[in-house]
């Protein structure tokens, strides 16, 4: 018995250092992952200034270019301050199922050495990464009421919307809460948190603000399409940080996320172009650019769960449905969504949020696993979308 005990003590002495080392490694900085998320943070900020700014500025009339640019620029500044003061804390600190607490306001208690649980990245860079999402979402809404809202009103509306809509939805989907009791939602990078909320917010805003005086009687054309195409390219490149960075790691999953993001955008741009070619006899650069953004919006919630087949199908579906909303539904109901925020981001985000339930299945090359229940997940995704639409509206 003494010999057995002696051998046990010796074995424990040999194993304990390796166990302690593994535990320490799990809670220490991963420089590769950290470097990638720093890069992804820069890419997502690049999406707003200058990407979205130029995309929108090229679509409006020449006299309103500076207005659009300052809208996006000032939203970046204001949302940064709100996120620091209490936004991050309410979204990601411990609280209840609806909203977080204020214990992390002004980054209180977050040291440079603090690591996000389950990752190898500092909480400070996670804070910065999520801040860029908080910046771009209300900036997207600007496109629905552009050319007809006072600057001061825009500031009040986007700030209030970010606090009342974005922060609670972010906490409920990503920050540890539940979406009014619903859990198990797939939303990798913001189909619900970013695109559906922005799309529905845009729909309500453009209806409440009212139409432009010359809408829809006169044709309002983009004043500088090369500017819009430049902005589109910046958004497309920046979206790699948006989606591939949301896994918070530099690994094979991030590589697949990047591939499906690019594939969906390219597919949607091509399909939108084909629709115009068949419908009007020729394709347009504006259509291809708009289609690419629709494909990017649609793949956002699904990008961490689907494979290339899913990206092709989601890109195709987003092009068809978003085109239909932009070209048919908007004109039928005569709501003046100036730059098609509802039709592109709202509908695109909804398409991806629903279809991820189908294409996450391993049969289509998704990573959901063998015991995945497509029907149950489809119900969850649909219910989450409805809840978000109702709450945002």
Coordinates of C-alpha atoms in Angstrom, one line a residue:
X1 CA 0.0 0.0 0.0
X2 CA 2.8 2.4 0.9
X3 CA 4.5 1.7 -2.5
X4 CA 1.2 2.4 -4.3
X5 CA 0.8 5.7 -2.4
X6 CA 4.4 6.6 -3.2
X7 CA 3.8 6.0 -6.9
X8 CA 0.6 8.1 -6.9
X9 CA 2.4 11.0 -5.2
X10 CA 5.2 10.8 -7.8
X11 CA 2.7 10.6 -10.7
X12 CA 0.8 13.6 -9.3
X13 CA 4.0 15.6 -9.0
X14 CA 4.8 14.9 -12.7
X15 CA 1.3 15.8 -14.0
X16 CA 0.4 18.8 -11.9
X17 CA 2.9 21.2 -13.6
X18 CA 1.5 20.3 -17.1
X19 CA -2.1 20.8 -15.8
X20 CA -1.3 24.1 -14.3
X21 CA 0.5 25.1 -17.5
X22 CA -2.5 24.2 -19.6
X23 CA -4.8 26.2 -17.4
X24 CA -2.5 29.2 -17.4
X25 CA -2.2 29.0 -21.2
X26 CA -6.0 29.0 -21.6
X27 CA -6.2 32.3 -19.7
X28 CA -3.2 34.1 -21.3
X29 CA -2.8 36.3 -24.3
X30 CA -2.8 34.8 -27.8
X31 CA -0.8 37.2 -29.8
X32 CA -2.0 35.8 -33.2
X33 CA -5.7 36.1 -32.3
X34 CA -5.1 39.5 -30.8
X35 CA -3.3 40.9 -33.8
X36 CA -6.1 39.6 -36.1
X37 CA -8.9 41.3 -34.0
X38 CA -6.9 44.5 -33.9
X39 CA -6.8 44.3 -37.7
X40 CA -10.5 43.4 -37.9
X41 CA -11.4 46.4 -35.7
X42 CA -9.6 48.7 -38.1
X43 CA -11.4 47.1 -41.0
X44 CA -14.9 47.6 -39.5
X45 CA -14.2 51.2 -38.6
X46 CA -13.0 51.5 -42.2
X47 CA -16.4 50.4 -43.3
X48 CA -18.0 53.5 -41.8
X49 CA -15.3 56.1 -42.4
X50 CA -14.7 56.2 -45.3
X51 CA -16.6 53.2 -46.8
X52 CA -20.3 53.9 -46.0
X53 CA -19.7 57.6 -46.1
X54 CA -18.6 57.5 -49.8
X55 CA -21.2 54.8 -50.7
X56 CA -24.0 57.1 -49.5
X57 CA -22.4 60.3 -50.6
X58 CA -22.2 59.2 -54.2
X59 CA -25.9 58.2 -54.3
X60 CA -27.4 61.6 -53.2
X61 CA -27.6 64.8 -55.1
X62 CA -24.5 67.0 -55.2
X63 CA -25.8 69.6 -52.8
X64 CA -26.2 66.9 -50.1
X65 CA -22.8 65.2 -50.3
X66 CA -21.3 67.1 -47.4
X67 CA -24.4 66.5 -45.3
X68 CA -24.1 62.7 -45.7
X69 CA -20.3 62.8 -44.9
X70 CA -20.8 64.8 -41.7
X71 CA -23.6 62.5 -40.6
X72 CA -21.4 59.4 -40.8
X73 CA -18.4 61.2 -39.3
X74 CA -20.3 62.7 -36.3
X75 CA -22.1 59.4 -35.6
X76 CA -18.7 57.8 -35.3
X77 CA -17.7 60.4 -32.7
X78 CA -20.9 60.3 -30.7
X79 CA -21.3 56.5 -30.6
X80 CA -17.7 56.2 -29.5
X81 CA -18.4 58.4 -26.4
X82 CA -21.7 56.6 -25.6
X83 CA -20.0 53.2 -25.9
X84 CA -17.3 54.3 -23.5
X85 CA -19.7 55.9 -21.0
X86 CA -22.2 53.1 -20.6
X87 CA -23.0 51.4 -23.9
X88 CA -20.4 48.6 -23.6
X89 CA -21.3 48.0 -20.0
X90 CA -25.1 47.8 -20.7
X91 CA -24.4 45.5 -23.7
X92 CA -21.8 43.1 -22.3
X93 CA -21.6 43.4 -18.5
X94 CA -23.5 41.0 -16.2
X95 CA -27.1 42.0 -15.7
X96 CA -30.5 40.5 -16.4
X97 CA -31.8 38.8 -19.6
X98 CA -32.7 42.2 -21.1
X99 CA -29.9 44.6 -20.2
X100 CA -26.5 44.5 -18.6
X101 CA -25.3 46.5 -15.6
X102 CA -23.1 49.6 -15.2
X103 CA -20.2 47.9 -13.5
X104 CA -18.0 48.4 -16.7
X105 CA -19.0 52.0 -17.4
X106 CA -16.0 54.0 -18.6
X107 CA -14.0 50.7 -18.7
X108 CA -14.1 50.5 -14.9
X109 CA -12.2 47.4 -13.6
X110 CA -10.9 46.4 -17.1
X111 CA -7.2 46.2 -17.0
X112 CA -4.9 45.8 -20.0
X113 CA -4.2 42.2 -18.8
X114 CA -7.9 41.2 -18.7
X115 CA -8.7 38.4 -21.2
X116 CA -12.2 37.6 -22.6
X117 CA -13.3 34.3 -21.2
X118 CA -12.9 31.5 -23.7
X119 CA -10.5 33.5 -25.9
X120 CA -6.9 34.6 -26.0
X121 CA -7.7 38.3 -26.7
X122 CA -7.7 41.3 -24.3
X123 CA -11.1 42.6 -23.2
X124 CA -10.0 46.0 -24.3
X125 CA -9.7 45.0 -28.0
X126 CA -13.0 43.2 -27.7
X127 CA -14.5 46.4 -26.4
X128 CA -13.0 48.3 -29.4
X129 CA -14.2 45.6 -31.9
X130 CA -17.7 45.7 -30.6
X131 CA -17.6 49.6 -30.6
X132 CA -17.2 49.6 -34.4
X133 CA -20.4 47.6 -34.8
X134 CA -22.1 50.1 -32.5
X135 CA -20.9 52.9 -34.8
X136 CA -21.9 51.5 -38.1
X137 CA -25.4 50.3 -37.3
X138 CA -27.0 53.7 -36.7
X139 CA -24.9 55.1 -39.5
X140 CA -26.7 52.7 -41.8
X141 CA -30.0 54.2 -41.0
X142 CA -28.9 57.6 -42.2
X143 CA -29.5 56.4 -45.8
X144 CA -33.3 56.1 -45.3
X145 CA -33.9 59.8 -44.4
X146 CA -30.9 61.4 -46.1
X147 CA -31.6 64.8 -47.7
X148 CA -34.5 65.6 -45.4
X149 CA -33.6 65.6 -41.7
X150 CA -31.9 68.4 -39.7
X151 CA -28.5 67.7 -38.4
X152 CA -29.5 68.2 -34.8
X153 CA -32.5 65.9 -35.3
X154 CA -30.3 63.3 -36.8
X155 CA -28.0 63.4 -33.8
X156 CA -30.9 63.0 -31.3
X157 CA -32.6 60.2 -33.3
X158 CA -29.6 58.1 -33.9
X159 CA -28.3 58.4 -30.3
X160 CA -31.7 57.5 -28.9
X161 CA -32.1 54.6 -31.3
X162 CA -28.7 53.2 -30.4
X163 CA -29.5 53.3 -26.7
X164 CA -33.1 52.1 -26.8
X165 CA -32.8 49.5 -29.6
X166 CA -29.2 48.4 -30.4
X167 CA -27.8 48.0 -26.8
X168 CA -30.7 45.8 -25.5
X169 CA -30.8 43.7 -28.6
X170 CA -27.0 43.3 -28.5
X171 CA -27.1 42.2 -24.9
X172 CA -30.0 39.8 -25.5
X173 CA -28.3 38.1 -28.5
X174 CA -24.6 38.4 -27.8
X175 CA -24.1 39.8 -24.3
X176 CA -25.3 37.0 -22.1
X177 CA -29.1 37.7 -22.1
X178 CA -31.9 36.0 -23.9
X179 CA -34.1 37.5 -26.6
X180 CA -37.2 37.9 -24.4
X181 CA -36.7 34.3 -23.2
X182 CA -35.6 32.9 -26.6
X183 CA -32.1 31.3 -26.7
X184 CA -30.1 29.2 -29.2
X185 CA -30.1 31.9 -31.9
X186 CA -27.5 31.8 -34.7
X187 CA -26.3 35.3 -35.4
X188 CA -22.6 35.2 -36.1
X189 CA -21.9 38.9 -36.9
X190 CA -25.2 40.8 -36.8
X191 CA -28.1 39.8 -39.0
X192 CA -30.4 40.4 -36.1
X193 CA -28.3 42.8 -34.0
X194 CA -27.2 45.0 -36.9
X195 CA -29.2 44.6 -40.1
X196 CA -32.7 43.7 -39.1
X197 CA -32.7 46.4 -36.4
X198 CA -31.2 49.0 -38.8
X199 CA -33.7 48.0 -41.6
X200 CA -36.8 48.2 -39.4
X201 CA -35.5 51.4 -37.7
X202 CA -35.0 52.9 -41.2
X203 CA -38.5 51.9 -42.3
X204 CA -40.2 53.6 -39.3
X205 CA -37.9 56.6 -39.6
X206 CA -38.6 57.3 -43.3
X207 CA -42.3 56.9 -42.9
X208 CA -42.4 59.2 -39.9
X209 CA -40.1 61.9 -41.5
X210 CA -42.2 61.8 -44.7
X211 CA -41.2 61.9 -48.4
X212 CA -38.9 64.2 -50.2
X213 CA -40.9 66.9 -52.0
X214 CA -40.1 65.6 -55.5
X215 CA -40.5 61.9 -54.6
X216 CA -41.6 59.8 -56.5
X217 CA -42.6 62.1 -59.3
X218 CA -39.1 63.0 -60.4
X219 CA -36.2 60.7 -61.0
X220 CA -33.5 61.2 -58.4
X221 CA -30.2 59.9 -59.8
X222 CA -26.8 59.4 -58.0
X223 CA -24.6 62.4 -58.6
X224 CA -21.3 60.5 -58.5
X225 CA -21.4 56.8 -59.2
X226 CA -17.6 56.3 -59.1
X227 CA -17.7 57.6 -55.5
X228 CA -20.4 55.0 -54.7
X229 CA -18.4 52.2 -56.3
X230 CA -15.3 53.2 -54.3
X231 CA -17.4 53.1 -51.1
X232 CA -18.8 49.7 -52.1
X233 CA -15.3 48.3 -52.5
X234 CA -14.3 49.6 -49.1
X235 CA -17.3 48.1 -47.5
X236 CA -16.7 44.8 -49.2
X237 CA -13.1 44.6 -48.0
X238 CA -14.0 45.9 -44.5
X239 CA -16.7 43.2 -44.2
X240 CA -14.0 40.6 -43.9
X241 CA -13.2 42.1 -40.5
X242 CA -16.9 42.4 -39.7
X243 CA -17.6 38.7 -40.3
X244 CA -14.3 36.8 -40.0
X245 CA -13.3 38.8 -36.9
X246 CA -16.5 37.9 -35.1
X247 CA -15.1 34.4 -34.3
X248 CA -12.4 36.2 -32.2
X249 CA -9.7 33.9 -33.5
X250 CA -7.3 33.6 -36.3
X251 CA -8.0 30.1 -37.4
X252 CA -9.6 27.9 -40.1
X253 CA -13.1 28.9 -39.1
X254 CA -12.2 32.5 -39.7
X255 CA -10.8 31.5 -43.1
X256 CA -14.0 29.8 -44.1
X257 CA -16.0 32.8 -42.8
X258 CA -14.0 35.1 -45.1
X259 CA -14.5 32.7 -48.1
X260 CA -18.3 32.5 -47.7
X261 CA -18.5 36.3 -47.1
X262 CA -16.7 37.0 -50.4
X263 CA -18.7 34.3 -52.2
X264 CA -22.1 35.6 -51.1
X265 CA -21.2 39.2 -52.1
X266 CA -19.9 38.1 -55.5
X267 CA -22.9 35.9 -56.2
X268 CA -25.4 38.5 -55.2
X269 CA -23.8 41.2 -57.3
X270 CA -23.8 38.9 -60.4
X271 CA -27.4 37.8 -59.9
X272 CA -28.6 41.4 -59.3
X273 CA -26.8 42.3 -62.6
X274 CA -28.5 39.4 -64.4
X275 CA -32.0 40.5 -63.1
X276 CA -31.4 44.0 -64.5
X277 CA -30.1 42.6 -67.7
X278 CA -33.2 40.5 -68.3
X279 CA -35.6 43.1 -67.0
X280 CA -34.2 46.2 -68.6
X281 CA -32.0 44.9 -71.4
X282 CA -28.7 45.9 -69.8
X283 CA -26.9 45.6 -66.5
X284 CA -25.8 48.6 -64.4
X285 CA -22.9 49.3 -62.1
X286 CA -25.2 50.7 -59.5
X287 CA -27.2 47.4 -59.5
X288 CA -24.0 45.3 -59.2
X289 CA -22.8 47.4 -56.3
X290 CA -26.1 47.3 -54.5
X291 CA -26.3 43.5 -55.0
X292 CA -22.9 43.0 -53.4
X293 CA -24.0 44.9 -50.3
X294 CA -27.2 42.8 -50.2
X295 CA -25.1 39.6 -50.3
X296 CA -22.8 40.9 -47.6
X297 CA -25.7 41.8 -45.3
X298 CA -27.4 38.4 -45.9
X299 CA -24.3 36.3 -45.2
X300 CA -23.5 38.2 -42.0
X301 CA -25.6 36.1 -39.6
X302 CA -24.7 32.9 -41.4
X303 CA -21.0 33.4 -42.1
X304 CA -19.8 31.4 -39.1
X305 CA -22.1 28.4 -39.7
X306 CA -22.4 27.8 -43.5
X307 CA -20.1 26.5 -46.2
X308 CA -19.6 27.6 -49.8
X309 CA -22.9 26.0 -51.0
X310 CA -24.8 28.0 -48.4
X311 CA -23.0 31.2 -49.4
X312 CA -24.0 30.7 -53.1
X313 CA -27.6 30.0 -52.2
X314 CA -27.9 32.9 -49.6
X315 CA -26.2 35.3 -52.1
X316 CA -28.7 34.3 -54.8
X317 CA -31.7 34.6 -52.5
X318 CA -30.6 37.9 -51.2
X319 CA -30.2 39.4 -54.7
X320 CA -33.6 38.3 -55.8
X321 CA -35.5 39.3 -52.7
X322 CA -33.7 42.6 -52.1
X323 CA -34.1 43.6 -55.7
X324 CA -37.8 42.9 -55.5
X325 CA -38.2 45.0 -52.4
X326 CA -36.1 47.9 -53.8
X327 CA -37.6 47.8 -57.3
X328 CA -41.2 46.8 -56.6
X329 CA -42.3 46.9 -53.0
X330 CA -40.9 50.3 -52.2
X331 CA -42.7 51.9 -55.1
X332 CA -45.9 50.0 -54.5
X333 CA -46.2 51.3 -50.9
X334 CA -44.5 54.6 -51.7
X335 CA -42.3 54.9 -48.6
X336 CA -39.3 57.1 -49.4
X337 CA -36.4 55.0 -48.3
X338 CA -33.8 57.2 -50.1
X339 CA -30.9 54.8 -50.3
X340 CA -32.7 51.4 -49.9
X341 CA -31.6 50.7 -46.3
X342 CA -34.8 48.7 -45.8
X343 CA -34.6 46.7 -49.0
X344 CA -30.9 45.9 -48.8
X345 CA -30.0 45.7 -45.1
X346 CA -33.4 44.9 -43.5
X347 CA -34.4 42.3 -46.1
X348 CA -30.9 41.0 -46.6
X349 CA -30.3 40.5 -42.9
X350 CA -33.7 38.8 -42.6
X351 CA -32.9 36.4 -45.5
X352 CA -29.6 35.4 -44.0
X353 CA -31.1 35.0 -40.5
X354 CA -33.7 32.6 -41.8
X355 CA -31.7 30.7 -44.3
X356 CA -28.8 30.0 -41.9
X357 CA -31.1 27.4 -40.2
X358 CA -31.2 25.5 -43.5
X359 CA -27.6 25.8 -44.7
X360 CA -25.9 25.3 -41.4
X361 CA -26.8 21.6 -41.7
X362 CA -23.8 19.3 -42.5
X363 CA -25.7 18.1 -45.6
X364 CA -25.1 21.5 -47.2
X365 CA -21.5 21.8 -45.9
X366 CA -22.4 23.7 -42.7
X367 CA -20.8 23.1 -39.3
X368 CA -23.9 22.4 -37.2
X369 CA -23.1 18.7 -36.5
X370 CA -24.9 15.4 -37.0
X371 CA -27.6 16.0 -34.3
X372 CA -28.7 19.3 -35.7
X373 CA -32.4 19.8 -36.0
X374 CA -33.1 22.1 -39.0
X375 CA -36.8 22.5 -38.3
X376 CA -36.3 23.5 -34.7
X377 CA -33.6 26.0 -35.6
X378 CA -35.7 27.4 -38.4
X379 CA -38.4 28.1 -35.8
X380 CA -35.9 29.8 -33.5
X381 CA -34.5 32.0 -36.3
X382 CA -38.0 33.0 -37.5
X383 CA -39.2 33.8 -34.0
X384 CA -36.1 35.8 -33.2
X385 CA -36.6 37.8 -36.4
X386 CA -40.2 38.6 -35.5
X387 CA -39.4 39.6 -32.0
X388 CA -36.6 41.9 -33.2
X389 CA -38.9 43.4 -35.8
X390 CA -41.7 44.1 -33.3
X391 CA -39.4 45.5 -30.6
X392 CA -37.4 47.7 -33.0
X393 CA -40.6 49.0 -34.6

